[in-house]
Amino acid sequence: MELPRLMGVVNVTPDSFSDGGRWFTPDAAIAHGLELLGEGADVIDIGGESTRPGATRPLATEELDRVVPVITALAARGATVSVDTMRAEVAEAAIAAGAEIVNDVSGGLADPRMYDVVAAAGSTYVAMHWRAHADHMRDFAVYDGPGGVVTAVRDELAARVDAMLAAGIERDRIVLDPGLGFAKRPEHNWQLLRDLGPVRALGFPLLVGVSRKSFLGTLLASDGSPRPVGEREHANTALTVLLAQQGVWGLRVHDVLAAKDALRVLERLDEEEAVHD
């Protein structure tokens, strides 16, 4: 079994849903990135814009000031760095600073220059399913067509793939993300997790991010209150195992050590099965 890559999250933001600004300063973000590397992260994903529901966007200059110093420092330490951005300007600066992957939650819809920047650089490009910015994406969580959310995500990602290829992004540089939690209600997330097959059938590696998301908090609610963000890791670990068994390319996680431990168990069982075959 080929285990998924672990993409450790470093939010250089004051308002992230997952860590509330704990890594907002460059020194704190760099230290956290190094910690995640030590725990076994394959990629460090650096983001300077919160995409939690309802979030407002920072200025491009603010986003640049947040991510470029962190990317520069971590790339210099030998880390494989991904920049989590929807802006071509930020992607371009991040690539120049050493980022090897552009992780665009908008799939290129937020900035018409993004594909040209990625194609020119030859970077790996993660294109997520997206319908609207965070401040109003809940208004677009409607999937009433035939096949529901699974078919819609597949078809909308397929349209993005056509646009990427037409812009000159090489096929083997494309990774797709079904966009769990983005313009999706909890039931949509579960439907996608149960049936990723149609999205996988597009023929591209998949990156999936479920870590600490609100639909897990809803699932684990007690007395009507969602489970707090910091207490959702056990559920995420269960999904780490299930998604690894489905052959996803990567998992975007906050607790790298927990995910790494789960994958090591799977790897050991796979070795045992090989011995007895």
XYZ file of N, CA and C in Angstrom:
831
model
N 0.848 -1.199 0.000
C 0.000 0.000 0.000
C 0.882 1.247 0.000
N 0.590 2.180 -0.911
C 1.294 3.454 -0.909
C 0.562 4.411 0.026
N 1.224 4.807 1.082
C 0.586 5.654 2.077
C 0.487 7.096 1.579
N -0.535 7.818 2.019
C -0.675 9.216 1.583
C 0.387 10.104 2.201
N 0.707 11.165 1.495
C 1.584 12.195 2.039
C 0.826 12.975 3.105
N 1.544 13.379 4.124
C 0.939 14.194 5.174
C 1.343 15.646 4.977
N 0.345 16.492 4.796
C 0.563 17.924 4.614
C 0.236 18.610 5.938
N 1.270 19.034 6.654
C 1.064 19.684 7.936
C 0.701 21.146 7.773
N -0.299 21.595 8.515
C -0.869 22.929 8.348
C -0.189 23.933 9.269
N 0.246 25.045 8.684
C 0.739 26.184 9.462
C -0.053 27.416 9.017
N -0.963 27.853 9.870
C -1.784 29.019 9.572
C -1.122 30.275 10.124
N -0.637 31.128 9.243
C -0.019 32.379 9.671
C -1.100 33.463 9.617
N -2.123 33.251 10.436
C -3.305 34.120 10.440
C -3.727 34.388 11.881
N -4.405 35.513 12.118
C -4.890 35.792 13.478
C -6.253 35.184 13.765
N -6.915 34.615 12.737
C -8.318 34.235 12.889
C -8.643 32.852 12.333
N -7.674 31.953 12.312
C -7.946 30.609 11.825
C -8.913 29.891 12.764
N -9.811 29.086 12.193
C -10.755 28.346 13.030
C -10.043 27.295 13.877
N -8.908 26.792 13.415
C -8.287 25.618 14.042
C -7.331 25.942 15.164
N -6.704 27.136 15.128
C -5.710 27.423 16.152
C -5.738 28.863 16.653
N -6.668 29.677 16.139
C -6.891 31.000 16.687
C -5.690 31.919 16.745
N -4.789 31.804 15.791
C -3.673 32.738 15.725
C -2.445 32.335 16.507
N -2.337 31.075 16.901
C -1.178 30.633 17.699
C 0.134 30.769 16.940
N 0.090 30.709 15.613
C 1.315 30.741 14.810
C 1.381 31.995 13.947
N 0.800 33.083 14.444
C 0.651 34.279 13.618
C 1.980 34.992 13.367
N 2.896 34.990 14.307
C 4.174 35.662 14.086
C 5.094 34.763 13.271
N 5.993 35.332 12.466
C 6.898 34.501 11.669
C 7.698 33.512 12.499
N 8.229 33.943 13.631
C 9.036 33.037 14.454
C 8.212 31.857 14.956
N 6.986 32.128 15.392
C 6.121 31.051 15.873
C 5.752 30.102 14.737
N 5.463 30.653 13.569
C 5.091 29.817 12.425
C 6.260 28.952 11.966
N 7.452 29.519 11.920
C 8.638 28.749 11.516
C 8.900 27.630 12.513
N 8.821 27.953 13.798
C 9.049 26.933 14.821
C 8.022 25.819 14.722
N 6.773 26.181 14.464
C 5.729 25.156 14.346
C 5.954 24.298 13.105
N 6.345 24.927 12.006
C 6.641 24.165 10.800
C 7.757 23.160 11.030
N 8.802 23.571 11.733
C 9.904 22.651 12.041
C 9.440 21.523 12.960
N 8.545 21.852 13.883
C 7.985 20.822 14.760
C 7.210 19.781 13.953
N 6.396 20.251 13.009
C 5.625 19.326 12.171
C 6.540 18.463 11.310
N 7.620 19.048 10.809
C 8.607 18.262 10.059
C 9.188 17.157 10.928
N 9.519 17.497 12.162
C 10.077 16.512 13.068
C 9.114 15.395 13.392
N 7.825 15.688 13.316
C 6.811 14.672 13.589
C 6.521 13.799 12.376
N 7.079 14.167 11.215
C 6.915 13.316 10.043
C 6.121 13.899 8.901
N 5.863 15.206 8.907
C 5.145 15.812 7.783
C 5.979 15.713 6.515
N 5.328 15.391 5.410
C 5.993 15.342 4.106
C 6.000 16.712 3.436
N 4.985 17.513 3.724
C 4.819 18.837 3.142
C 4.359 19.768 4.260
N 4.862 20.999 4.253
C 4.356 22.015 5.169
C 3.549 23.023 4.354
N 2.281 23.173 4.717
C 1.354 24.034 3.976
C 1.213 25.361 4.709
N 1.709 26.432 4.095
C 1.746 27.749 4.720
C 0.633 28.619 4.148
N -0.253 29.079 5.010
C -1.355 29.919 4.547
C -1.450 31.219 5.314
N -1.729 32.315 4.604
C -1.842 33.620 5.232
C -3.229 34.222 5.137
N -4.214 33.403 4.724
C -5.601 33.879 4.630
C -6.516 32.827 5.230
N -7.295 33.213 6.214
C -8.254 32.287 6.796
C -9.396 32.043 5.816
N -9.767 30.776 5.666
C -10.896 30.433 4.794
C -12.037 29.830 5.599
N -12.034 30.078 6.914
C -13.158 29.606 7.730
C -14.437 30.305 7.266
N -15.595 29.652 7.439
C -16.853 30.286 7.030
C -17.015 31.661 7.663
N -17.328 32.643 6.834
C -17.548 33.996 7.303
C -16.317 34.881 7.342
N -15.138 34.318 7.073
C -13.904 35.109 7.162
C -13.846 36.152 6.060
N -13.250 37.307 6.393
C -12.990 38.340 5.393
C -11.539 38.241 4.936
N -11.267 38.713 3.741
C -9.949 38.537 3.147
C -8.964 39.615 3.614
N -7.703 39.243 3.839
C -6.686 40.259 4.091
C -6.268 40.909 2.776
N -5.601 42.052 2.857
C -5.005 42.633 1.672
C -3.893 41.725 1.157
N -3.620 41.801 -0.130
C -2.560 40.982 -0.712
C -1.218 41.256 -0.042
N -0.968 42.533 0.284
C 0.296 42.879 0.942
C 0.404 42.224 2.306
N -0.714 42.164 3.033
C -0.715 41.489 4.338
C -0.420 40.005 4.181
N -1.061 39.381 3.194
C -0.845 37.957 2.974
C 0.611 37.675 2.612
N 1.175 38.501 1.767
C 2.583 38.346 1.396
C 3.495 38.480 2.610
N 3.256 39.486 3.421
C 4.087 39.705 4.602
C 3.997 38.537 5.579
N 2.857 37.880 5.595
C 2.678 36.761 6.514
C 3.413 35.504 6.044
N 3.311 35.190 4.750
C 3.772 33.864 4.317
C 5.197 33.822 3.785
N 5.649 34.878 3.111
C 6.952 34.797 2.435
C 8.111 34.544 3.396
N 8.196 35.238 4.541
C 9.322 34.943 5.444
C 9.308 33.508 5.968
N 8.120 32.978 6.202
C 8.008 31.617 6.730
C 8.406 30.600 5.663
N 7.944 30.802 4.442
C 8.306 29.914 3.340
C 9.810 29.944 3.102
N 10.375 31.134 3.090
C 11.814 31.279 2.859
C 12.614 30.496 3.894
N 12.231 30.644 5.169
C 12.968 29.988 6.246
C 12.823 28.469 6.197
N 11.612 27.983 5.971
C 11.396 26.533 5.989
C 11.996 25.864 4.750
N 11.882 26.511 3.598
C 12.500 25.952 2.388
C 14.014 25.883 2.550
N 14.595 26.880 3.222
C 16.035 26.877 3.447
C 16.465 25.738 4.360
N 15.523 25.249 5.179
C 15.810 24.112 6.060
C 15.561 22.781 5.380
N 15.215 22.820 4.103
C 15.014 21.582 3.355
C 13.592 21.072 3.316
N 12.638 21.843 3.825
C 11.241 21.407 3.814
C 10.643 21.517 2.421
N 9.767 20.579 2.095
C 8.909 20.728 0.924
C 7.740 21.599 1.353
N 7.632 22.774 0.746
C 6.663 23.770 1.198
C 5.555 23.951 0.164
N 4.345 24.045 0.676
C 3.178 24.383 -0.132
C 2.662 25.734 0.333
N 2.227 26.565 -0.604
C 1.597 27.820 -0.222
C 0.093 27.691 -0.438
N -0.660 27.990 0.599
C -2.118 27.918 0.554
C -2.625 29.322 0.223
N -2.926 29.567 -1.047
C -3.344 30.894 -1.479
C -4.262 30.830 -2.680
N -5.099 31.848 -2.802
C -5.957 32.004 -3.975
C -5.457 33.113 -4.894
N -4.367 33.752 -4.531
C -3.874 34.906 -5.282
C -2.635 34.537 -6.092
N -2.666 34.874 -7.382
C -1.518 34.602 -8.249
C -0.288 35.360 -7.783
N -0.481 36.592 -7.322
C 0.636 37.402 -6.848
C 1.351 36.723 -5.682
N 0.576 36.163 -4.771
C 1.164 35.478 -3.611
C 1.815 34.170 -4.041
N 1.164 33.431 -4.948
C 1.749 32.186 -5.440
C 3.092 32.450 -6.105
N 3.164 33.491 -6.901
C 4.402 33.821 -7.615
C 5.534 34.137 -6.632
N 5.238 34.944 -5.610
C 6.242 35.295 -4.608
C 6.635 34.081 -3.782
N 5.664 33.233 -3.481
C 5.945 32.036 -2.689
C 6.845 31.068 -3.443
N 6.592 30.908 -4.728
C 7.437 30.032 -5.552
C 8.856 30.571 -5.591
N 8.979 31.883 -5.732
C 10.311 32.498 -5.730
C 11.018 32.301 -4.394
N 10.235 32.196 -3.309
C 10.804 32.008 -1.972
C 11.115 30.550 -1.665
N 10.680 29.631 -2.555
C 11.017 28.226 -2.355
C 9.859 27.263 -2.283
N 8.619 27.738 -2.405
C 7.476 26.825 -2.386
C 7.453 25.969 -3.650
N 7.167 24.686 -3.487
C 7.116 23.757 -4.616
C 5.700 23.414 -5.042
N 4.736 23.698 -4.164
C 3.338 23.359 -4.409
C 2.482 24.593 -4.182
N 1.514 24.811 -5.064
C 0.511 25.857 -4.863
C -0.802 25.162 -4.533
N -1.318 25.435 -3.350
C -2.562 24.826 -2.877
C -3.640 25.898 -2.919
N -4.447 25.860 -3.973
C -5.415 26.929 -4.253
C -6.820 26.425 -3.954
N -7.401 26.899 -2.843
C -8.731 26.411 -2.481
C -9.794 26.834 -3.478
N -9.507 27.830 -4.308
C -10.491 28.267 -5.294
C -10.375 27.510 -6.618
N -9.372 26.676 -6.746
C -9.180 25.944 -7.998
C -8.950 26.843 -9.197
N -8.468 28.064 -8.955
C -8.204 28.997 -10.043
C -9.335 29.956 -10.336
N -10.451 29.817 -9.637
C -11.603 30.675 -9.919
C -11.476 32.065 -9.304
N -10.674 32.211 -8.256
C -10.578 33.493 -7.572
C -9.632 34.474 -8.248
N -8.720 33.966 -9.070
C -7.731 34.840 -9.704
C -7.412 34.295 -11.093
N -7.790 35.011 -12.137
C -7.600 34.499 -13.504
C -6.135 34.340 -13.897
N -5.201 34.938 -13.171
C -3.778 34.793 -13.494
C -3.148 33.545 -12.886
N -3.857 32.860 -11.999
C -3.235 31.772 -11.245
C -2.691 30.671 -12.148
N -3.457 30.248 -13.131
C -3.005 29.148 -13.988
C -1.742 29.524 -14.754
N -1.667 30.758 -15.224
C -0.481 31.186 -15.966
C 0.759 31.158 -15.084
N 0.620 31.595 -13.837
C 1.747 31.595 -12.901
C 2.217 30.167 -12.640
N 1.282 29.282 -12.382
C 1.636 27.882 -12.086
C 2.246 27.205 -13.308
N 1.660 27.437 -14.472
C 2.176 26.820 -15.696
C 3.600 27.287 -15.981
N 3.855 28.564 -15.799
C 5.192 29.104 -16.070
C 6.219 28.538 -15.106
N 5.817 28.320 -13.864
C 6.756 27.824 -12.850
C 6.929 26.310 -12.898
N 5.954 25.603 -13.456
C 6.010 24.140 -13.459
C 5.771 23.536 -12.093
N 5.066 24.270 -11.235
C 4.811 23.805 -9.868
C 3.687 22.772 -9.839
N 3.699 21.951 -8.793
C 2.541 21.113 -8.518
C 1.400 22.020 -8.084
N 0.193 21.723 -8.556
C -0.957 22.590 -8.303
C -2.114 21.775 -7.737
N -2.538 22.143 -6.531
C -3.704 21.512 -5.914
C -4.908 22.405 -6.179
N -5.879 21.863 -6.886
C -7.093 22.611 -7.227
C -8.259 22.037 -6.434
N -8.826 22.861 -5.585
C -9.937 22.415 -4.746
C -11.272 22.775 -5.370
N -12.311 21.989 -5.039
C -13.669 22.346 -5.444
C -14.123 23.536 -4.609
N -14.604 24.571 -5.297
C -14.903 25.857 -4.651
C -16.012 26.543 -5.416
N -16.846 27.253 -4.687
C -17.926 27.986 -5.345
C -17.975 29.471 -5.001
N -17.438 29.842 -3.830
C -17.518 31.239 -3.419
C -16.556 31.485 -2.267
N -16.274 32.767 -2.026
C -15.408 33.136 -0.919
C -16.068 32.829 0.425
N -15.233 32.776 1.459
C -15.661 32.311 2.773
C -16.806 33.125 3.366
N -16.866 34.425 3.048
C -17.877 35.272 3.679
C -19.292 34.979 3.209
N -19.427 34.247 2.099
C -20.786 33.904 1.654
C -20.879 32.532 1.004
N -19.921 31.656 1.278
C -19.950 30.354 0.611
C -21.123 29.481 1.070
N -21.633 29.730 2.263
C -22.768 28.922 2.732
C -23.991 29.086 1.838
N -24.079 30.235 1.158
C -25.213 30.476 0.268
C -25.188 29.550 -0.954
N -24.044 28.930 -1.207
C -23.890 28.099 -2.404
C -23.865 26.606 -2.081
N -24.259 26.242 -0.862
C -24.239 24.838 -0.459
C -25.534 24.143 -0.876
N -25.810 24.181 -2.175
C -27.028 23.580 -2.728
C -26.617 22.635 -3.850
N -27.031 21.383 -3.737
C -26.660 20.358 -4.718
C -27.899 19.528 -5.043
N -28.818 20.146 -5.778
C -30.104 19.524 -6.052
C -30.157 18.777 -7.383
N -29.073 18.806 -8.156
C -29.083 18.151 -9.455
C -28.964 16.646 -9.351
N -29.130 15.941 -10.470
C -28.964 14.485 -10.475
C -27.591 14.085 -9.955
N -27.561 13.128 -9.038
C -26.299 12.687 -8.471
C -25.843 13.493 -7.284
N -26.541 14.587 -6.973
C -26.241 15.361 -5.783
C -24.839 15.918 -5.748
N -24.295 16.018 -4.542
C -23.013 16.684 -4.341
C -21.862 15.947 -5.016
N -21.914 14.626 -5.053
C -20.806 13.860 -5.633
C -20.660 14.163 -7.115
N -21.773 14.131 -7.836
C -21.730 14.415 -9.268
C -21.351 15.871 -9.530
N -21.879 16.786 -8.717
C -21.558 18.199 -8.912
C -20.079 18.474 -8.709
N -19.514 17.916 -7.646
C -18.088 18.111 -7.386
C -17.251 17.517 -8.504
N -17.618 16.326 -8.946
C -16.869 15.703 -10.051
C -16.923 16.565 -11.298
N -18.117 17.017 -11.665
C -18.268 17.771 -12.909
C -17.583 19.144 -12.828
N -17.685 19.794 -11.687
C -17.076 21.114 -11.556
C -15.553 21.017 -11.495
N -15.030 19.968 -10.885
C -13.582 19.768 -10.914
C -13.114 19.392 -12.325
N -13.901 18.620 -13.042
C -13.537 18.271 -14.416
C -13.427 19.520 -15.285
N -14.323 20.478 -15.079
C -14.244 21.739 -15.822
C -12.971 22.499 -15.472
N -12.575 22.453 -14.199
C -11.325 23.102 -13.789
C -10.124 22.418 -14.447
N -10.158 21.103 -14.512
C -9.064 20.368 -15.150
C -8.923 20.788 -16.604
N -10.025 20.876 -17.318
C -9.970 21.302 -18.722
C -9.322 22.682 -18.842
N -9.676 23.591 -17.939
C -9.109 24.936 -17.979
C -7.622 24.928 -17.635
N -7.238 24.101 -16.681
C -5.817 24.000 -16.308
C -4.978 23.475 -17.462
N -5.449 22.431 -18.080
C -4.698 21.846 -19.195
C -4.603 22.830 -20.355
N -5.688 23.543 -20.614
C -5.674 24.530 -21.696
C -4.692 25.659 -21.415
N -4.464 25.946 -20.116
C -3.542 27.020 -19.736
C -2.085 26.556 -19.730
N -1.877 25.268 -19.940
C -0.508 24.776 -20.020
C 0.030 24.116 -18.764
N -0.820 23.906 -17.758
C -0.387 23.169 -16.573
C -0.291 21.690 -16.944
N 0.850 21.093 -16.680
C 1.071 19.705 -17.081
C 0.189 18.770 -16.260
N -0.311 17.751 -16.933
C -1.250 16.826 -16.309
C -0.680 16.187 -15.047
N 0.607 15.844 -15.080
C 1.187 15.159 -13.927
C 1.531 16.107 -12.785
N 1.177 17.391 -12.939
C 1.377 18.364 -11.865
C 0.068 18.708 -11.157
N -1.029 18.089 -11.556
C -2.344 18.440 -11.032
C -2.766 17.472 -9.924
N -3.207 18.035 -8.809
C -3.815 17.292 -7.708
C -5.182 17.919 -7.457
N -6.189 17.101 -7.187
C -7.539 17.605 -6.946
C -7.937 17.422 -5.484
N -8.821 18.309 -5.019
C -9.296 18.284 -3.640
C -10.808 18.477 -3.680
N -11.592 17.564 -3.095
C -13.055 17.689 -3.156
C -13.620 18.834 -2.341
N -12.804 19.493 -1.521
C -13.255 20.705 -0.840
C -14.242 20.479 0.281
N -13.951 19.524 1.136
C -14.844 19.264 2.262
C -14.964 20.515 3.140
N -16.200 20.868 3.452
C -16.454 22.023 4.294
C -16.592 23.337 3.549
N -16.286 23.360 2.271
C -16.377 24.593 1.486
C -17.663 24.572 0.665
N -18.584 25.454 1.019
C -19.903 25.479 0.376
C -20.557 24.099 0.439
N -20.429 23.476 1.603
C -21.015 22.142 1.809
C -21.531 22.034 3.228
N -22.732 21.503 3.365
C -23.280 21.206 4.680
C -22.721 19.875 5.166
N -22.883 19.558 6.462
C -22.319 18.297 6.964
C -22.710 17.077 6.154
N -23.968 16.992 5.742
C -24.387 15.806 4.985
C -23.656 15.708 3.645
N -23.319 16.847 3.050
C -22.571 16.816 1.791
C -21.165 16.261 2.014
N -20.536 16.654 3.110
C -19.202 16.145 3.412
C -19.217 14.633 3.587
N -20.197 14.141 4.327
C -20.261 12.692 4.551
C -20.546 11.951 3.252
N -21.393 12.503 2.410
C -21.681 11.854 1.124
C -20.422 11.754 0.271
N -19.616 12.799 0.267
C -18.370 12.771 -0.494
C -17.387 11.764 0.077
N -17.271 11.731 1.402
C -16.343 10.785 2.019
C -16.754 9.343 1.744
N -18.048 9.108 1.677
C -18.535 7.753 1.411
C -18.327 7.343 -0.046
N -18.262 8.329 -0.942
C -18.229 7.992 -2.368
C -17.294 8.931 -3.127
N -15.987 8.797 -2.890
C -15.002 9.584 -3.629
C -14.692 8.986 -5.002
N -15.252 7.824 -5.283
C -14.936 7.119 -6.521
C -15.090 7.952 -7.783
N -16.218 8.648 -7.972
C -16.375 9.449 -9.191
C -15.325 10.557 -9.324
N -14.909 11.153 -8.210
C -13.867 12.183 -8.273
C -12.518 11.540 -8.589
N -12.235 10.411 -7.984
C -10.990 9.690 -8.277
C -10.947 9.251 -9.732
N -12.122 8.953 -10.305
C -12.185 8.473 -11.687
C -11.752 9.536 -12.695
N -11.625 10.785 -12.263
C -11.093 11.820 -13.156
C -9.631 11.544 -13.497
N -8.978 10.715 -12.678
C -7.633 10.264 -13.012
C -6.501 11.081 -12.422
N -6.793 11.845 -11.352
C -5.769 12.674 -10.727
C -5.627 12.310 -9.256
N -4.440 12.529 -8.692
C -4.275 12.303 -7.250
C -5.225 13.201 -6.469
N -5.633 12.714 -5.294
C -6.541 13.486 -4.454
C -5.872 13.890 -3.142
N -6.044 15.147 -2.794
C -5.710 15.649 -1.464
C -7.028 15.866 -0.732
N -7.113 15.381 0.507
C -8.342 15.534 1.287
C -7.997 16.186 2.618
N -8.799 17.177 2.988
C -8.621 17.840 4.271
C -9.882 17.745 5.111
N -9.827 16.963 6.175
C -10.972 16.855 7.090
C -10.603 17.331 8.488
N -9.341 17.568 8.732
C -8.833 17.806 10.077
C -9.535 18.963 10.782
N -10.136 18.649 11.948
C -10.742 19.631 12.851
C -11.946 20.363 12.279
N -12.480 19.933 11.151
C -13.545 20.702 10.508
C -14.862 20.597 11.271
N -15.724 21.571 11.014
C -16.925 21.731 11.830
C -17.878 20.547 11.716
N -17.887 19.845 10.592
C -18.814 18.722 10.480
C -18.441 17.601 11.441
N -17.163 17.510 11.821
C -16.769 16.552 12.851
C -17.250 17.031 14.221
N -17.157 18.328 14.460
C -17.682 18.873 15.703
C -19.173 18.632 15.836
N -19.902 18.755 14.727
C -21.342 18.488 14.727
C -21.625 17.025 15.022
N -20.870 16.140 14.400
C -21.045 14.699 14.630
C -20.858 14.354 16.105
N -19.878 14.968 16.734
C -19.501 14.634 18.101
C -20.166 15.538 19.134
N -21.217 16.241 18.750
C -21.868 17.203 19.637
C -22.398 16.536 20.896
N -22.320 17.282 21.977
C -22.853 16.828 23.257
C -23.763 17.907 23.801
N -24.995 17.516 24.202
C -25.973 18.479 24.724
C -26.230 19.618 23.742
N -26.167 19.298 22.446
C -26.461 20.286 21.422
C -25.322 21.195 21.061
N -24.179 21.054 21.729
C -23.024 21.908 21.445
C -21.973 21.121 20.674
N -21.484 21.648 19.556
C -20.448 20.941 18.797
C -19.209 20.687 19.647
N -18.535 19.585 19.388
C -17.277 19.293 20.075
C -16.267 20.383 19.734
N -15.568 20.942 20.730
C -14.587 22.001 20.452
C -13.523 21.567 19.453
N -12.961 22.543 18.757
C -11.999 22.284 17.687
C -10.861 21.382 18.145
N -10.315 21.652 19.316
C -9.161 20.895 19.787
C -9.468 19.497 20.267
N -10.744 19.082 20.220
C -11.137 17.768 20.727
C -11.760 16.888 19.642
N -11.341 17.122 18.404
C -11.904 16.364 17.275
C -10.887 15.410 16.651
N -9.704 15.292 17.264
C -8.610 14.587 16.607
C -8.847 13.096 16.475
N -9.544 12.486 17.453
C -9.784 11.046 17.347
C -10.624 10.717 16.110
N -11.627 11.550 15.840
C -12.451 11.346 14.643
C -11.619 11.526 13.390
N -10.738 12.517 13.412
C -9.877 12.732 12.249
C -8.936 11.557 12.022
N -8.445 10.956 13.115
C -7.559 9.803 12.972
C -8.285 8.629 12.323
N -9.548 8.431 12.691
C -10.334 7.370 12.054
C -10.460 7.617 10.553
N -10.707 8.870 10.169
C -10.806 9.189 8.745
C -9.457 9.081 8.053
N -8.378 9.356 8.761
C -7.030 9.174 8.190
C -6.850 7.743 7.718
N -7.248 6.800 8.549
C -7.121 5.380 8.188
C -8.001 5.051 6.989
N -9.255 5.473 7.033
C -10.187 5.137 5.950
C -9.752 5.743 4.617
N -9.300 6.985 4.647
C -8.888 7.642 3.404
C -7.588 7.053 2.870
N -6.696 6.672 3.750
C -5.472 6.000 3.307
C -5.808 4.681 2.607
N -6.771 3.973 3.135
C -7.179 2.707 2.518
C -7.832 2.928 1.160
N -8.371 4.131 0.938
C -8.957 4.455 -0.364
C -7.918 4.939 -1.371
N -6.671 5.083 -0.925
C -5.597 5.423 -1.854
C -5.474 6.886 -2.192
N -5.872 7.788 -1.277
C -5.716 9.203 -1.583
C -4.233 9.567 -1.602
N -3.898 10.583 -2.367
C -2.509 11.030 -2.524
C -1.988 11.714 -1.284
N -2.862 12.514 -0.637
C -2.393 13.286 0.509
C -3.514 13.605 1.466
N -3.114 13.889 2.715
C -4.040 14.293 3.760
C -3.522 15.580 4.389
N -4.376 16.569 4.462
C -4.005 17.847 5.076
C -4.416 17.785 6.539
N -3.440 17.856 7.446
C -3.713 17.597 8.856
C -3.060 18.657 9.741
N -3.626 18.825 10.935
C -3.041 19.705 11.939
C -2.169 18.925 12.919
N -2.625 17.746 13.318
C -1.854 16.893 14.240
C -1.128 15.835 13.416
N 0.081 16.164 13.014
C 0.849 15.269 12.154
C 1.187 13.976 12.886
N 1.543 14.072 14.143
C 1.972 12.882 14.877
C 0.852 11.845 14.972
N -0.370 12.285 15.250
C -1.490 11.354 15.334
C -1.729 10.668 13.996
N -1.697 11.455 12.912
C -1.895 10.875 11.577
C -0.761 9.924 11.217
N 0.468 10.308 11.551
C 1.628 9.465 11.250
C 1.536 8.140 11.988
N 1.129 8.173 13.248
C 0.977 6.941 14.014
C -0.060 6.023 13.377
N -1.180 6.600 12.946
C -2.228 5.794 12.315
C -1.717 5.152 11.035
N -0.951 5.902 10.252
C -0.418 5.362 9.000
C 0.638 4.288 9.255
N 1.383 4.418 10.334
C 2.384 3.399 10.663
C 1.718 2.075 11.016
N 0.574 2.143 11.687
C -0.184 0.923 11.979
C -0.644 0.269 10.677
N -1.192 1.066 9.766
C -1.629 0.524 8.477
C -0.468 -0.103 7.717
N 0.666 0.579 7.732
C 1.850 0.078 7.030
C 2.305 -1.263 7.602
N 2.267 -1.388 8.926
C 2.693 -2.644 9.564
C 1.741 -3.773 9.218
N 0.457 -3.505 9.193
C -0.513 -4.532 8.817
C -0.344 -4.945 7.365
N -0.024 -3.975 6.509
C 0.202 -4.276 5.105
C 1.432 -5.169 4.933
N 2.461 -4.900 5.701
C 3.659 -5.754 5.662
C 3.337 -7.171 6.113
N 2.518 -7.283 7.138
C 2.135 -8.609 7.660
C 1.341 -9.381 6.623
N 0.435 -8.680 5.945
C -0.362 -9.338 4.897
C 0.520 -9.825 3.760
N 1.534 -9.026 3.389
C 2.444 -9.411 2.317
C 3.224 -10.658 2.681
N 3.600 -10.782 3.934
C 4.368 -11.956 4.385
C 3.554 -13.223 4.258
N 2.257 -13.114 4.489
C 1.410 -14.304 4.509
C 0.717 -14.591 3.189
N 0.933 -13.762 2.200
C 0.331 -14.017 0.872
C 1.117 -15.093 0.117
